[in-house]
Amino acid sequence: MAELLPVPEVAAGATEVVVAEWLVTVGDEFAAGDLIAVIETEKAVVEMEAEKGATLLRTLVAPGSTVDVGAPMALLGSADELTTDLDAVLAELGVTAAGSAEPPATVPATEAAAPPSPSAGTTDGARTFISPIARKLLREAGLSPDGVTGTGPHGRIRRRDVEHLVSAAAAASRAPAAPTAPAAPTAPSAPSAPTAPTAGAGTGWTDVEHTRLRRAIARRLTQSKQEIPHFYVKRTAVLDELLALRARLNDAAPTKISVNDFLIRAVAVAHTRVPDANVIWTDDALRHFDGVDISVAIASARGLVTPVLRGVEKSSLSAISAQVKTFVEQADAGRLQQQDLEGGSISISNLGMYGVEEFSAIINPPQSAILAVGAGRPTPVVVGDEVAVRTAVQLVLSVDHRAIDGALAAQWMDALVTAIENPLSLVV
């Protein structure tokens, strides 16, 4: 029997997604677990698996469309049903037009045919369909749904409709007011001196609409600084022995190992030696992790993402290097899965390749820390009674004070620097 395929909630709290691509065509049969569509969330692109075997009778959403979670995206059934009146089948299921649907009726049939009566959220007796997130954005902007043109099914007002309206209103407020006609002079007057042009007058600009990923980054980092009490611990680590060991390993290793791979492994060693730092804060408890999962900040072509390496305390340097390279490729192609971005208690953000000497990073919630890594530079270092030049790197740890106290963070940083300056501990 034919049934509707709803848009899944592929990310916790998501209210809408983009159906980026269909991996099957009308008439195709597929089995449970087969990939049938590509769904884009704010943070990742997810390949959607079929929950059970069926035949795709009709798609209700075109590729590239933004759809509310739970809305119908396709009609599924058996191959025999391809020759039936699918429009009638869709009507029976509550779909009144291609790509649109209403919730199943819960009123008696005699009442179902009656037109809806005007109520709150109606205009001239016609119901206004609006998604919850769009209603919230309108309320925050102090705007009314009246006059908003919805692009969703049945003219449903969606998030992007409100965002376009708010952007247009902001642009209008920035535009110079139209000049008013001058009043007729009562008597001839001498011409006034020319007025100097206002600084910046006539300067144009181009608005580039925020991507879903950029909005997600902005929201999460704003939440982090507002809700997490950050404090910072700084240390300097000498890299000379690590660089020498790396050079020897890369002479023989099929996969080249980066300095960042060593640092990821060093973070895992520090978490193992100071396990009380391998925690996150939750509303009800302090969650201690048995293994070490570490997020790595990647500046992909699509935006900043932080995929998670699992079980790093058990991983070799070559395995870490291979996994990071895979994440970089997936991030650039937009193929990171939702589960790749969830978990872990700490992140690493390395800007050393850009020549940045030192910086402080914002914690990626719900994690409890993030390590900011600068560039390795020749630095005067006291060795015994003499001053020598060594390659040193600045490390800044941003810490959630709810989960980790200052003394514990200092112990963890000491364990990290010890591991970095004794790099053999990272390969055994």
Tab-separated table of C-alpha atoms in Angstrom:
chain	number	residue	atom	x	y	z
A	1	MET	CA	0.000	0.000	0.000
A	2	ALA	CA	1.320	3.436	-0.954
A	3	GLU	CA	2.571	5.684	1.841
A	4	LEU	CA	4.261	9.030	2.254
A	5	LEU	CA	7.960	9.332	3.065
A	6	PRO	CA	8.433	12.173	5.575
A	7	VAL	CA	11.516	14.364	5.860
A	8	PRO	CA	13.565	12.866	8.716
A	9	GLU	CA	14.969	14.800	11.663
A	10	VAL	CA	18.583	14.091	10.758
A	11	ALA	CA	19.913	16.569	13.337
A	12	ALA	CA	18.630	17.138	16.849
A	13	GLY	CA	16.465	20.258	17.000
A	14	ALA	CA	16.397	20.793	13.217
A	15	THR	CA	13.147	22.315	11.940
A	16	GLU	CA	13.925	22.301	8.217
A	17	VAL	CA	16.438	20.778	5.827
A	18	VAL	CA	17.429	20.999	2.183
A	19	VAL	CA	16.797	17.992	-0.033
A	20	ALA	CA	20.040	18.336	-1.961
A	21	GLU	CA	19.789	15.342	-4.268
A	22	TRP	CA	17.723	12.253	-5.058
A	23	LEU	CA	19.834	9.095	-5.387
A	24	VAL	CA	16.942	7.086	-6.859
A	25	THR	CA	14.514	7.904	-9.646
A	26	VAL	CA	10.804	7.235	-10.047
A	27	GLY	CA	10.247	3.525	-10.637
A	28	ASP	CA	13.426	2.433	-8.849
A	29	GLU	CA	13.151	-0.332	-6.272
A	30	PHE	CA	15.365	-0.199	-3.209
A	31	ALA	CA	15.964	-2.273	-0.097
A	32	ALA	CA	16.192	-1.314	3.568
A	33	GLY	CA	19.482	0.466	4.184
A	34	ASP	CA	19.912	1.652	0.588
A	35	LEU	CA	20.801	5.323	0.107
A	36	ILE	CA	17.901	7.159	-1.485
A	37	ALA	CA	18.513	10.896	-0.979
A	38	VAL	CA	21.040	13.464	0.220
A	39	ILE	CA	19.803	15.778	2.990
A	40	GLU	CA	21.633	18.992	3.918
A	41	THR	CA	21.419	20.287	7.476
A	42	GLU	CA	22.997	23.402	8.947
A	43	LYS	CA	26.171	21.509	9.799
A	44	ALA	CA	26.527	18.615	7.371
A	45	VAL	CA	25.272	16.739	4.355
A	46	VAL	CA	23.664	13.424	5.289
A	47	GLU	CA	22.969	10.498	2.983
A	48	MET	CA	19.488	9.256	3.865
A	49	GLU	CA	18.948	5.501	4.168
A	50	ALA	CA	15.665	3.748	3.431
A	51	GLU	CA	14.048	2.287	6.532
A	52	LYS	CA	12.467	-0.508	4.467
A	53	GLY	CA	12.297	-1.760	0.914
A	54	ALA	CA	9.877	-0.087	-1.519
A	55	THR	CA	9.488	1.487	-4.967
A	56	LEU	CA	9.704	5.233	-5.514
A	57	LEU	CA	6.339	6.162	-7.012
A	58	ARG	CA	6.743	9.940	-7.052
A	59	THR	CA	9.035	12.622	-5.601
A	60	LEU	CA	7.234	15.530	-3.948
A	61	VAL	CA	10.287	17.717	-3.387
A	62	ALA	CA	12.632	18.982	-6.081
A	63	PRO	CA	16.400	18.882	-5.491
A	64	GLY	CA	17.581	22.043	-3.770
A	65	SER	CA	14.265	22.666	-1.999
A	66	THR	CA	14.040	23.646	1.655
A	67	VAL	CA	11.485	21.464	3.433
A	68	ASP	CA	10.153	21.364	6.974
A	69	VAL	CA	11.061	18.299	9.032
A	70	GLY	CA	8.138	15.870	8.940
A	71	ALA	CA	6.734	17.149	5.644
A	72	PRO	CA	6.185	14.531	2.885
A	73	MET	CA	9.074	14.270	0.448
A	74	ALA	CA	8.036	11.261	-1.663
A	75	LEU	CA	5.361	8.649	-2.283
A	76	LEU	CA	6.466	5.043	-1.805
A	77	GLY	CA	4.741	1.792	-2.611
A	78	SER	CA	5.022	-1.314	-4.766
A	79	ALA	CA	5.990	-1.528	-8.441
A	80	ASP	CA	2.401	-2.508	-9.319
A	81	GLU	CA	1.156	0.857	-8.056
A	82	LEU	CA	3.128	2.802	-10.678
A	83	THR	CA	0.193	2.365	-13.083
A	84	THR	CA	-2.465	3.542	-10.618
A	85	ASP	CA	-3.907	7.057	-10.327
A	86	LEU	CA	-1.211	8.515	-8.091
A	87	ASP	CA	-2.949	11.896	-7.884
A	88	ALA	CA	-5.941	10.173	-6.306
A	89	VAL	CA	-3.669	8.243	-3.954
A	90	LEU	CA	-1.964	11.456	-2.882
A	91	ALA	CA	-5.336	13.142	-2.338
A	92	GLU	CA	-6.398	10.292	-0.055
A	93	LEU	CA	-3.182	10.769	1.932
A	94	GLY	CA	-3.808	14.491	2.346
A	95	VAL	CA	-1.517	15.772	-0.382
A	96	THR	CA	-3.505	18.361	-2.281
A	97	ALA	CA	-0.860	19.345	-4.833
A	98	ALA	CA	2.479	18.082	-6.033
A	99	GLY	CA	4.951	18.648	-3.258
A	100	SER	CA	2.414	19.885	-0.697
A	101	ALA	CA	0.398	18.210	1.980
A	102	GLU	CA	-1.910	18.911	4.888
A	103	PRO	CA	-2.033	16.917	8.110
A	104	PRO	CA	-4.577	14.086	7.969
A	105	ALA	CA	-8.080	15.293	8.800
A	106	THR	CA	-9.285	14.571	12.324
A	107	VAL	CA	-12.809	16.026	11.930
A	108	PRO	CA	-15.914	14.206	10.600
A	109	ALA	CA	-16.337	14.112	6.811
A	110	THR	CA	-19.339	16.436	6.960
A	111	GLU	CA	-17.188	19.070	8.623
A	112	ALA	CA	-14.088	18.486	6.540
A	113	ALA	CA	-15.655	20.051	3.457
A	114	ALA	CA	-16.528	23.242	5.298
A	115	PRO	CA	-14.163	26.168	4.770
A	116	PRO	CA	-12.101	27.147	7.802
A	117	SER	CA	-13.440	30.015	9.808
A	118	PRO	CA	-11.328	33.115	10.292
A	119	SER	CA	-9.169	32.952	13.414
A	120	ALA	CA	-5.881	34.137	14.790
A	121	GLY	CA	-3.290	33.861	12.056
A	122	THR	CA	-5.818	34.497	9.259
A	123	THR	CA	-6.133	37.333	6.815
A	124	ASP	CA	-9.522	38.160	5.266
A	125	GLY	CA	-10.769	34.704	6.253
A	126	ALA	CA	-7.865	32.871	4.577
A	127	ARG	CA	-5.608	30.841	6.785
A	128	THR	CA	-1.961	31.891	6.974
A	129	PHE	CA	0.392	28.908	7.035
A	130	ILE	CA	3.631	29.664	8.865
A	131	SER	CA	6.351	27.451	10.302
A	132	PRO	CA	7.174	27.772	14.031
A	133	ILE	CA	10.690	29.075	13.380
A	134	ALA	CA	9.359	31.679	10.927
A	135	ARG	CA	6.776	32.836	13.485
A	136	LYS	CA	9.536	33.144	16.114
A	137	LEU	CA	11.766	35.200	13.784
A	138	LEU	CA	8.877	37.524	12.919
A	139	ARG	CA	8.102	38.044	16.597
A	140	GLU	CA	11.756	38.811	17.402
A	141	ALA	CA	11.898	41.309	14.532
A	142	GLY	CA	8.637	42.954	15.616
A	143	LEU	CA	6.983	42.153	12.283
A	144	SER	CA	3.610	40.761	11.275
A	145	PRO	CA	3.026	37.859	8.855
A	146	ASP	CA	0.624	40.110	6.956
A	147	GLY	CA	2.069	40.858	3.559
A	148	VAL	CA	4.810	38.212	3.767
A	149	THR	CA	4.844	36.055	0.644
A	150	GLY	CA	5.406	32.429	1.609
A	151	THR	CA	7.319	30.152	-0.739
A	152	GLY	CA	6.300	26.893	0.930
A	153	PRO	CA	3.331	24.629	0.203
A	154	HIS	CA	0.000	26.511	0.263
A	155	GLY	CA	1.981	29.732	0.542
A	156	ARG	CA	3.476	28.582	3.850
A	157	ILE	CA	5.790	31.219	5.294
A	158	ARG	CA	9.165	29.669	5.985
A	159	ARG	CA	12.329	30.766	7.696
A	160	ARG	CA	14.019	32.029	4.549
A	161	ASP	CA	10.966	34.152	3.658
A	162	VAL	CA	11.248	35.978	6.975
A	163	GLU	CA	15.024	36.324	6.635
A	164	HIS	CA	14.618	37.904	3.191
A	165	LEU	CA	12.016	40.306	4.605
A	166	VAL	CA	14.261	41.305	7.519
A	167	SER	CA	17.237	41.794	5.151
A	168	ALA	CA	15.143	43.968	2.855
A	169	ALA	CA	13.918	46.053	5.791
A	170	ALA	CA	17.488	46.519	7.016
A	171	ALA	CA	18.657	47.550	3.544
A	172	ALA	CA	15.805	50.030	3.274
A	173	SER	CA	16.738	51.575	6.613
A	174	ARG	CA	20.298	52.090	5.370
A	175	ALA	CA	19.223	53.724	2.097
A	176	PRO	CA	19.240	57.541	1.997
A	177	ALA	CA	15.835	59.161	2.180
A	178	ALA	CA	14.416	60.530	-1.069
A	179	PRO	CA	14.810	64.296	-1.297
A	180	THR	CA	11.667	66.365	-0.818
A	181	ALA	CA	10.669	69.123	-3.172
A	182	PRO	CA	11.968	72.492	-1.931
A	183	ALA	CA	9.453	75.093	-0.863
A	184	ALA	CA	9.008	78.016	-3.244
A	185	PRO	CA	11.287	80.871	-2.140
A	186	THR	CA	9.587	84.037	-0.967
A	187	ALA	CA	12.413	86.181	-2.193
A	188	PRO	CA	15.501	85.679	-4.318
A	189	SER	CA	18.481	84.601	-2.320
A	190	ALA	CA	22.130	84.216	-3.030
A	191	PRO	CA	23.236	80.723	-3.989
A	192	SER	CA	24.569	78.794	-1.027
A	193	ALA	CA	28.080	77.452	-0.912
A	194	PRO	CA	28.456	73.864	-2.079
A	195	THR	CA	28.285	71.316	0.715
A	196	ALA	CA	31.172	68.910	1.185
A	197	PRO	CA	30.154	65.329	0.388
A	198	THR	CA	29.483	63.126	3.393
A	199	ALA	CA	32.216	60.617	4.103
A	200	GLY	CA	31.301	57.327	2.526
A	201	ALA	CA	28.416	58.743	0.512
A	202	GLY	CA	27.814	56.797	-2.650
A	203	THR	CA	29.794	53.783	-1.462
A	204	GLY	CA	28.123	50.613	-2.655
A	205	TRP	CA	28.056	47.206	-1.069
A	206	THR	CA	27.104	43.653	-1.859
A	207	ASP	CA	25.165	41.459	0.579
A	208	VAL	CA	26.127	37.790	0.408
A	209	GLU	CA	23.362	35.753	2.003
A	210	HIS	CA	24.473	33.664	4.970
A	211	THR	CA	24.778	29.949	4.324
A	212	ARG	CA	23.098	27.496	6.672
A	213	LEU	CA	26.535	26.477	7.938
A	214	ARG	CA	27.562	30.097	8.606
A	215	ARG	CA	24.348	30.703	10.566
A	216	ALA	CA	24.957	27.558	12.615
A	217	ILE	CA	28.527	28.632	13.409
A	218	ALA	CA	27.366	32.094	14.469
A	219	ARG	CA	24.608	30.743	16.669
A	220	ARG	CA	26.762	28.123	18.397
A	221	LEU	CA	29.705	30.428	19.076
A	222	THR	CA	27.446	33.186	20.372
A	223	GLN	CA	25.815	30.638	22.671
A	224	SER	CA	29.259	29.481	23.803
A	225	LYS	CA	30.474	32.947	24.841
A	226	GLN	CA	27.151	33.784	26.498
A	227	GLU	CA	26.694	30.570	28.470
A	228	ILE	CA	30.160	29.105	29.073
A	229	PRO	CA	32.475	30.853	31.590
A	230	HIS	CA	35.770	30.770	29.689
A	231	PHE	CA	39.212	31.037	31.254
A	232	TYR	CA	42.558	30.618	29.531
A	233	VAL	CA	45.834	28.820	30.283
A	234	LYS	CA	48.945	29.541	28.186
A	235	ARG	CA	52.149	27.512	27.789
A	236	THR	CA	55.133	27.397	25.441
A	237	ALA	CA	56.375	24.050	24.069
A	238	VAL	CA	59.723	23.373	22.383
A	239	LEU	CA	59.300	21.418	19.134
A	240	ASP	CA	62.857	20.533	18.073
A	241	GLU	CA	62.799	16.869	19.138
A	242	LEU	CA	59.299	16.432	17.717
A	243	LEU	CA	60.355	17.931	14.361
A	244	ALA	CA	63.410	15.686	14.204
A	245	LEU	CA	61.336	12.577	14.945
A	246	ARG	CA	58.737	13.623	12.376
A	247	ALA	CA	61.410	13.958	9.707
A	248	ARG	CA	62.703	10.432	10.435
A	249	LEU	CA	59.215	8.937	10.389
A	250	ASN	CA	58.261	10.663	7.141
A	251	ASP	CA	61.364	9.295	5.439
A	252	ALA	CA	59.905	5.798	5.832
A	253	ALA	CA	56.157	6.298	6.278
A	254	PRO	CA	53.856	5.948	3.238
A	255	THR	CA	51.541	8.588	4.761
A	256	LYS	CA	53.201	11.871	5.656
A	257	ILE	CA	52.600	12.893	9.243
A	258	SER	CA	52.044	16.550	10.092
A	259	VAL	CA	52.942	18.455	13.236
A	260	ASN	CA	49.212	18.744	13.887
A	261	ASP	CA	48.914	14.936	13.888
A	262	PHE	CA	51.535	14.832	16.663
A	263	LEU	CA	49.618	17.483	18.618
A	264	ILE	CA	46.356	15.538	18.318
A	265	ARG	CA	48.114	12.468	19.689
A	266	ALA	CA	49.653	14.588	22.466
A	267	VAL	CA	46.203	15.818	23.508
A	268	ALA	CA	45.069	12.197	23.787
A	269	VAL	CA	48.104	11.388	25.953
A	270	ALA	CA	47.358	14.391	28.212
A	271	HIS	CA	43.730	13.255	28.579
A	272	THR	CA	44.948	9.783	29.507
A	273	ARG	CA	47.371	11.128	32.127
A	274	VAL	CA	44.848	13.649	33.511
A	275	PRO	CA	41.511	11.846	33.021
A	276	ASP	CA	39.570	14.325	35.155
A	277	ALA	CA	39.923	16.809	32.275
A	278	ASN	CA	38.212	14.423	29.846
A	279	VAL	CA	34.756	15.674	30.846
A	280	ILE	CA	31.887	17.878	29.740
A	281	TRP	CA	29.311	19.804	31.743
A	282	THR	CA	25.652	18.785	31.512
A	283	ASP	CA	22.678	20.218	33.375
A	284	ASP	CA	22.481	17.184	35.651
A	285	ALA	CA	26.018	15.812	35.960
A	286	LEU	CA	29.678	16.047	35.048
A	287	ARG	CA	30.101	13.496	32.271
A	288	HIS	CA	33.400	11.559	32.321
A	289	PHE	CA	34.431	9.800	29.106
A	290	ASP	CA	36.152	6.410	29.010
A	291	GLY	CA	37.862	7.028	25.667
A	292	VAL	CA	39.412	10.115	24.096
A	293	ASP	CA	37.485	11.666	21.190
A	294	ILE	CA	38.965	14.878	19.789
A	295	SER	CA	37.461	17.426	17.397
A	296	VAL	CA	39.706	18.984	14.778
A	297	ALA	CA	38.815	22.421	13.368
A	298	ILE	CA	38.876	22.347	9.560
A	299	ALA	CA	38.483	25.501	7.474
A	300	SER	CA	36.798	23.837	4.494
A	301	ALA	CA	35.667	25.460	1.273
A	302	ARG	CA	32.126	25.415	2.722
A	303	GLY	CA	32.963	26.865	6.143
A	304	LEU	CA	34.381	25.896	9.516
A	305	VAL	CA	33.593	22.360	10.688
A	306	THR	CA	34.892	20.284	13.604
A	307	PRO	CA	34.693	16.548	12.847
A	308	VAL	CA	35.558	14.173	15.688
A	309	LEU	CA	38.346	11.591	15.738
A	310	ARG	CA	37.300	8.606	17.853
A	311	GLY	CA	39.464	6.619	20.247
A	312	VAL	CA	42.584	8.713	19.654
A	313	GLU	CA	44.278	7.245	22.738
A	314	LYS	CA	44.461	3.939	20.813
A	315	SER	CA	45.310	5.406	17.393
A	316	SER	CA	48.709	5.509	15.737
A	317	LEU	CA	50.083	8.690	14.195
A	318	SER	CA	49.550	7.288	10.700
A	319	ALA	CA	45.923	6.416	11.491
A	320	ILE	CA	45.333	9.923	12.862
A	321	SER	CA	46.926	11.447	9.758
A	322	ALA	CA	44.810	9.337	7.381
A	323	GLN	CA	41.572	10.143	9.210
A	324	VAL	CA	42.247	13.894	9.260
A	325	LYS	CA	42.971	13.839	5.500
A	326	THR	CA	39.699	11.980	4.917
A	327	PHE	CA	37.788	14.543	6.991
A	328	VAL	CA	39.337	17.418	5.006
A	329	GLU	CA	38.248	15.830	1.707
A	330	GLN	CA	34.744	15.140	3.006
A	331	ALA	CA	34.423	18.665	4.417
A	332	ASP	CA	35.396	20.268	1.098
A	333	ALA	CA	32.929	18.024	-0.754
A	334	GLY	CA	30.160	18.637	1.793
A	335	ARG	CA	29.977	14.932	2.614
A	336	LEU	CA	30.550	14.933	6.365
A	337	GLN	CA	27.897	12.957	8.204
A	338	GLN	CA	26.029	14.304	11.223
A	339	GLN	CA	27.618	11.693	13.486
A	340	ASP	CA	31.065	12.882	12.376
A	341	LEU	CA	30.395	16.224	14.083
A	342	GLU	CA	29.016	15.059	17.413
A	343	GLY	CA	30.841	14.053	20.595
A	344	GLY	CA	34.257	14.669	22.088
A	345	SER	CA	35.339	16.756	25.055
A	346	ILE	CA	38.005	18.951	23.413
A	347	SER	CA	38.854	20.540	20.062
A	348	ILE	CA	42.130	21.568	18.442
A	349	SER	CA	42.348	24.716	16.312
A	350	ASN	CA	45.695	25.239	14.578
A	351	LEU	CA	46.373	28.535	12.784
A	352	GLY	CA	50.131	28.079	12.730
A	353	MET	CA	50.147	27.401	8.985
A	354	TYR	CA	48.889	30.976	8.501
A	355	GLY	CA	51.741	32.449	10.535
A	356	VAL	CA	49.550	33.254	13.546
A	357	GLU	CA	51.763	33.273	16.638
A	358	GLU	CA	49.100	33.102	19.339
A	359	PHE	CA	45.316	33.293	19.711
A	360	SER	CA	42.483	32.246	22.003
A	361	ALA	CA	39.680	30.101	20.606
A	362	ILE	CA	36.004	29.844	21.567
A	363	ILE	CA	34.864	26.538	23.076
A	364	ASN	CA	32.696	24.375	20.840
A	365	PRO	CA	29.694	23.427	23.042
A	366	PRO	CA	29.025	21.074	24.717
A	367	GLN	CA	32.765	20.404	24.909
A	368	SER	CA	34.742	21.738	27.853
A	369	ALA	CA	37.957	22.933	26.193
A	370	ILE	CA	39.665	23.932	22.968
A	371	LEU	CA	43.408	24.122	22.332
A	372	ALA	CA	44.631	26.993	20.135
A	373	VAL	CA	47.951	26.289	18.405
A	374	GLY	CA	50.177	28.997	16.937
A	375	ALA	CA	53.116	28.834	14.557
A	376	GLY	CA	56.410	27.213	15.504
A	377	ARG	CA	59.089	29.930	15.472
A	378	PRO	CA	62.776	30.246	16.391
A	379	THR	CA	62.748	31.500	19.971
A	380	PRO	CA	65.427	32.247	22.594
A	381	VAL	CA	65.194	29.524	25.256
A	382	VAL	CA	67.205	29.099	28.443
A	383	VAL	CA	68.991	25.728	28.341
A	384	GLY	CA	70.923	25.145	31.555
A	385	ASP	CA	72.899	28.336	32.117
A	386	GLU	CA	72.864	29.421	28.486
A	387	VAL	CA	70.433	30.953	26.048
A	388	ALA	CA	69.882	28.927	22.888
A	389	VAL	CA	67.601	29.283	19.886
A	390	ARG	CA	64.884	26.618	19.728
A	391	THR	CA	61.703	26.161	17.716
A	392	ALA	CA	58.832	26.919	20.088
A	393	VAL	CA	55.060	27.064	19.772
A	394	GLN	CA	52.508	29.027	21.794
A	395	LEU	CA	49.600	26.991	23.147
A	396	VAL	CA	46.465	28.558	24.644
A	397	LEU	CA	43.832	26.359	26.271
A	398	SER	CA	40.307	27.810	26.572
A	399	VAL	CA	38.491	26.058	29.419
A	400	ASP	CA	34.916	25.769	30.683
A	401	HIS	CA	35.263	26.767	34.339
A	402	ARG	CA	32.063	24.889	35.234
A	403	ALA	CA	33.703	21.566	34.355
A	404	ILE	CA	37.417	22.182	34.922
A	405	ASP	CA	39.125	24.283	37.594
A	406	GLY	CA	42.326	26.259	37.101
A	407	ALA	CA	44.638	23.807	38.891
A	408	LEU	CA	43.308	20.883	36.845
A	409	ALA	CA	43.764	22.829	33.600
A	410	ALA	CA	47.349	23.641	34.623
A	411	GLN	CA	48.051	19.953	35.305
A	412	TRP	CA	46.626	19.033	31.914
A	413	MET	CA	48.734	21.641	30.133
A	414	ASP	CA	51.837	20.346	31.899
A	415	ALA	CA	51.046	16.824	30.712
A	416	LEU	CA	50.525	18.124	27.168
A	417	VAL	CA	53.820	20.029	27.032
A	418	THR	CA	55.678	17.055	28.522
A	419	ALA	CA	54.274	14.789	25.793
A	420	ILE	CA	55.165	17.273	23.039
A	421	GLU	CA	58.730	17.747	24.274
A	422	ASN	CA	59.198	13.967	24.674
A	423	PRO	CA	57.730	12.852	21.332
A	424	LEU	CA	58.767	9.187	21.660
A	425	SER	CA	55.855	8.875	24.117
A	426	LEU	CA	53.542	9.635	21.204
A	427	VAL	CA	54.615	6.640	19.117
A	428	VAL	CA	54.764	3.935	21.782
